[in-house]
JSON list of C-alpha atoms in Angstrom, two decimals:
[
{"chain": "Y", "resi": 649, "resn": "UNK", "atom": "CA", "xyz": [3.65, 16.05, -0.10]},
{"chain": "Y", "resi": 650, "resn": "UNK", "atom": "CA", "xyz": [1.82, 14.36, 2.48]},
{"chain": "Y", "resi": 651, "resn": "UNK", "atom": "CA", "xyz": [2.43, 11.39, 4.15]},
{"chain": "Y", "resi": 652, "resn": "UNK", "atom": "CA", "xyz": [0.39, 8.82, 4.89]},
{"chain": "Y", "resi": 653, "resn": "UNK", "atom": "CA", "xyz": [-1.67, 8.58, 8.62]},
{"chain": "Y", "resi": 654, "resn": "UNK", "atom": "CA", "xyz": [-1.32, 6.00, 11.54]},
{"chain": "Y", "resi": 655, "resn": "UNK", "atom": "CA", "xyz": [-4.97, 4.81, 9.86]},
{"chain": "Y", "resi": 656, "resn": "UNK", "atom": "CA", "xyz": [-3.80, 4.61, 5.99]},
{"chain": "Y", "resi": 657, "resn": "UNK", "atom": "CA", "xyz": [-1.03, 2.67, 7.56]},
{"chain": "Y", "resi": 658, "resn": "UNK", "atom": "CA", "xyz": [-2.32, 0.27, 9.82]},
{"chain": "Y", "resi": 659, "resn": "UNK", "atom": "CA", "xyz": [-4.62, -0.81, 6.91]},
{"chain": "Y", "resi": 660, "resn": "UNK", "atom": "CA", "xyz": [-1.96, -0.77, 4.66]},
{"chain": "Y", "resi": 661, "resn": "UNK", "atom": "CA", "xyz": [-0.17, -3.54, 7.41]},
{"chain": "Y", "resi": 662, "resn": "UNK", "atom": "CA", "xyz": [-2.95, -5.33, 8.02]},
{"chain": "Y", "resi": 663, "resn": "UNK", "atom": "CA", "xyz": [-2.79, -5.89, 3.30]},
{"chain": "Y", "resi": 664, "resn": "UNK", "atom": "CA", "xyz": [0.51, -6.87, 3.55]},
{"chain": "Y", "resi": 665, "resn": "UNK", "atom": "CA", "xyz": [0.01, -8.94, 6.79]},
{"chain": "Y", "resi": 666, "resn": "UNK", "atom": "CA", "xyz": [-2.69, -11.11, 5.45]},
{"chain": "Y", "resi": 667, "resn": "UNK", "atom": "CA", "xyz": [-1.40, -11.72, 1.76]},
{"chain": "Y", "resi": 668, "resn": "UNK", "atom": "CA", "xyz": [2.71, -12.49, 3.54]},
{"chain": "Y", "resi": 669, "resn": "UNK", "atom": "CA", "xyz": [0.65, -15.50, 5.81]},
{"chain": "Y", "resi": 670, "resn": "UNK", "atom": "CA", "xyz": [-0.90, -16.26, 1.89]},
{"chain": "Y", "resi": 671, "resn": "UNK", "atom": "CA", "xyz": [2.37, -17.40, 1.17]},
{"chain": "Y", "resi": 672, "resn": "UNK", "atom": "CA", "xyz": [2.63, -13.76, -1.23]},
{"chain": "Y", "resi": 673, "resn": "UNK", "atom": "CA", "xyz": [6.25, -13.22, -2.12]},
{"chain": "Y", "resi": 674, "resn": "UNK", "atom": "CA", "xyz": [6.72, -9.06, -3.52]},
{"chain": "Y", "resi": 675, "resn": "UNK", "atom": "CA", "xyz": [9.57, -8.72, -5.87]},
{"chain": "Y", "resi": 676, "resn": "UNK", "atom": "CA", "xyz": [11.54, -5.70, -5.41]},
{"chain": "Y", "resi": 677, "resn": "UNK", "atom": "CA", "xyz": [9.24, -3.72, -7.71]},
{"chain": "Y", "resi": 678, "resn": "UNK", "atom": "CA", "xyz": [6.06, -4.54, -7.07]},
{"chain": "Y", "resi": 679, "resn": "UNK", "atom": "CA", "xyz": [3.31, -1.30, -7.44]},
{"chain": "Y", "resi": 680, "resn": "UNK", "atom": "CA", "xyz": [-0.03, -1.07, -6.71]},
{"chain": "Y", "resi": 681, "resn": "UNK", "atom": "CA", "xyz": [-1.99, -0.59, -9.67]},
{"chain": "Y", "resi": 682, "resn": "UNK", "atom": "CA", "xyz": [-0.63, -3.65, -11.06]},
{"chain": "Y", "resi": 683, "resn": "UNK", "atom": "CA", "xyz": [-0.93, -5.29, -8.52]},
{"chain": "Y", "resi": 684, "resn": "UNK", "atom": "CA", "xyz": [-4.43, -7.20, -8.01]},
{"chain": "Y", "resi": 685, "resn": "UNK", "atom": "CA", "xyz": [-4.45, -8.52, -4.72]},
{"chain": "Y", "resi": 686, "resn": "UNK", "atom": "CA", "xyz": [-4.50, -4.91, -3.62]},
{"chain": "Y", "resi": 687, "resn": "UNK", "atom": "CA", "xyz": [-8.27, -3.75, -4.61]},
{"chain": "Y", "resi": 688, "resn": "UNK", "atom": "CA", "xyz": [-9.52, -1.47, -5.91]},
{"chain": "Y", "resi": 689, "resn": "UNK", "atom": "CA", "xyz": [-11.67, -1.01, -2.98]},
{"chain": "Y", "resi": 690, "resn": "UNK", "atom": "CA", "xyz": [-9.27, -0.87, -0.25]},
{"chain": "Y", "resi": 691, "resn": "UNK", "atom": "CA", "xyz": [-7.07, 1.55, -2.33]},
{"chain": "Y", "resi": 692, "resn": "UNK", "atom": "CA", "xyz": [-10.42, 4.07, -2.30]},
{"chain": "Y", "resi": 693, "resn": "UNK", "atom": "CA", "xyz": [-10.68, 3.49, 1.02]},
{"chain": "Y", "resi": 694, "resn": "UNK", "atom": "CA", "xyz": [-7.43, 4.11, 2.11]},
{"chain": "Y", "resi": 695, "resn": "UNK", "atom": "CA", "xyz": [-6.84, 7.40, -0.32]},
{"chain": "Y", "resi": 696, "resn": "UNK", "atom": "CA", "xyz": [-10.69, 8.80, 1.07]},
{"chain": "Y", "resi": 697, "resn": "UNK", "atom": "CA", "xyz": [-8.63, 8.55, 4.73]},
{"chain": "Y", "resi": 698, "resn": "UNK", "atom": "CA", "xyz": [-6.56, 11.67, 3.38]},
{"chain": "Y", "resi": 699, "resn": "UNK", "atom": "CA", "xyz": [-6.38, 12.15, -0.05]},
{"chain": "Y", "resi": 700, "resn": "UNK", "atom": "CA", "xyz": [-3.49, 13.98, -1.45]},
{"chain": "Y", "resi": 701, "resn": "UNK", "atom": "CA", "xyz": [-2.52, 14.05, -5.26]},
{"chain": "Y", "resi": 702, "resn": "UNK", "atom": "CA", "xyz": [0.86, 11.33, -4.26]},
{"chain": "Y", "resi": 703, "resn": "UNK", "atom": "CA", "xyz": [-1.53, 9.28, -2.59]},
{"chain": "Y", "resi": 704, "resn": "UNK", "atom": "CA", "xyz": [-0.49, 6.43, -5.51]},
{"chain": "Y", "resi": 705, "resn": "UNK", "atom": "CA", "xyz": [3.46, 6.95, -4.92]},
{"chain": "Y", "resi": 706, "resn": "UNK", "atom": "CA", "xyz": [3.15, 6.91, -1.38]},
{"chain": "Y", "resi": 707, "resn": "UNK", "atom": "CA", "xyz": [1.36, 3.21, -0.74]},
{"chain": "Y", "resi": 708, "resn": "UNK", "atom": "CA", "xyz": [4.05, 2.02, -3.53]},
{"chain": "Y", "resi": 709, "resn": "UNK", "atom": "CA", "xyz": [7.12, 3.28, -0.97]},
{"chain": "Y", "resi": 710, "resn": "UNK", "atom": "CA", "xyz": [5.59, 2.48, 1.87]},
{"chain": "Y", "resi": 711, "resn": "UNK", "atom": "CA", "xyz": [5.00, -1.08, 0.98]},
{"chain": "Y", "resi": 712, "resn": "UNK", "atom": "CA", "xyz": [8.11, -1.17, -0.27]},
{"chain": "Y", "resi": 713, "resn": "UNK", "atom": "CA", "xyz": [9.62, -0.55, 2.07]},
{"chain": "Y", "resi": 714, "resn": "UNK", "atom": "CA", "xyz": [7.84, -2.98, 4.08]},
{"chain": "Y", "resi": 715, "resn": "UNK", "atom": "CA", "xyz": [9.76, -5.31, 1.40]},
{"chain": "Y", "resi": 716, "resn": "UNK", "atom": "CA", "xyz": [12.98, -4.45, 2.10]},
{"chain": "Y", "resi": 717, "resn": "UNK", "atom": "CA", "xyz": [12.19, -4.47, 5.75]}
]
Protein backbone atom coordinates (compact mmCIF):
# COMPACT_ATOMS: atom_id res chain seq x y z
CA UNK A 1 0.00 0.00 0.00
CA UNK A 2 1.30 3.43 -0.91
CA UNK A 3 0.84 6.40 1.33
CA UNK A 4 -0.22 9.83 0.18
CA UNK A 5 2.61 12.09 -0.92
CA UNK A 6 3.24 15.52 0.58
CA UNK A 7 1.80 17.13 -2.54
CA UNK A 8 -1.38 15.04 -2.28
CA UNK A 9 -1.72 15.88 1.42
CA UNK A 10 -1.24 19.58 0.65
CA UNK A 11 -4.09 19.52 -1.89
CA UNK A 12 -6.32 17.63 0.55
CA UNK A 13 -5.41 20.03 3.36
CA UNK A 14 -6.23 23.02 1.16
CA UNK A 15 -9.60 21.52 0.23
CA UNK A 16 -10.39 20.60 3.85
CA UNK A 17 -9.40 24.04 5.16
CA UNK A 18 -11.59 25.74 2.55
CA UNK A 19 -14.55 23.54 3.47
CA UNK A 20 -14.13 24.29 7.18
CA UNK A 21 -13.83 28.04 6.47
CA UNK A 22 -17.18 27.87 4.70
CA UNK A 23 -18.71 26.48 7.89
CA UNK A 24 -18.95 22.90 6.77
CA UNK A 25 -18.94 20.15 9.35
CA UNK A 26 -17.78 16.62 8.70
CA UNK A 27 -19.28 13.58 10.34
CA UNK A 28 -17.31 10.70 11.76
CA UNK A 29 -18.31 8.52 8.81
CA UNK A 30 -17.24 10.95 6.06
CA UNK A 31 -16.68 9.25 2.70
CA UNK A 32 -15.19 10.88 -0.39
CA UNK A 33 -17.51 8.85 -2.61
CA UNK A 34 -20.62 10.53 -1.17
CA UNK A 35 -19.27 14.07 -0.76
CA UNK A 36 -20.68 16.26 -3.52
CA UNK A 37 -18.23 19.05 -2.57
CA UNK A 38 -15.25 16.83 -3.44
CA UNK A 39 -15.26 17.01 -7.22
CA UNK A 40 -14.27 14.20 -9.52
CA UNK A 41 -11.77 16.57 -11.11
CA UNK A 42 -10.05 17.17 -7.77
CA UNK A 43 -10.05 13.44 -7.05
CA UNK A 44 -8.44 12.68 -10.41
CA UNK A 45 -5.89 15.48 -10.03
CA UNK A 46 -4.76 14.23 -6.64
CA UNK A 47 -4.77 10.57 -7.72
CA UNK A 48 -2.67 11.34 -10.82
CA UNK A 49 0.19 12.58 -8.61
CA UNK A 50 0.80 9.09 -7.20
CA UNK A 51 -1.80 6.61 -8.46
CA UNK A 52 -2.39 3.47 -6.48
CA UNK A 53 -5.13 0.91 -6.03
CA UNK A 54 -6.04 2.07 -2.50
CA UNK A 55 -6.11 5.81 -3.17
CA UNK A 56 -9.82 6.01 -2.29
CA UNK A 57 -9.14 4.50 1.14
CA UNK A 58 -6.13 6.74 1.70
CA UNK A 59 -8.21 9.88 1.05
CA UNK A 60 -10.95 8.70 3.40
CA UNK A 61 -8.49 7.88 6.17
CA UNK A 62 -6.60 11.14 5.79
CA UNK A 63 -9.69 13.36 5.94
CA UNK A 64 -11.18 11.31 8.80
CA UNK A 65 -7.95 11.82 10.75
CA UNK A 66 -8.23 15.57 10.15
CA UNK A 67 -11.83 15.49 11.41
CA UNK A 68 -10.81 13.60 14.55
CA UNK A 69 -7.65 15.62 15.13
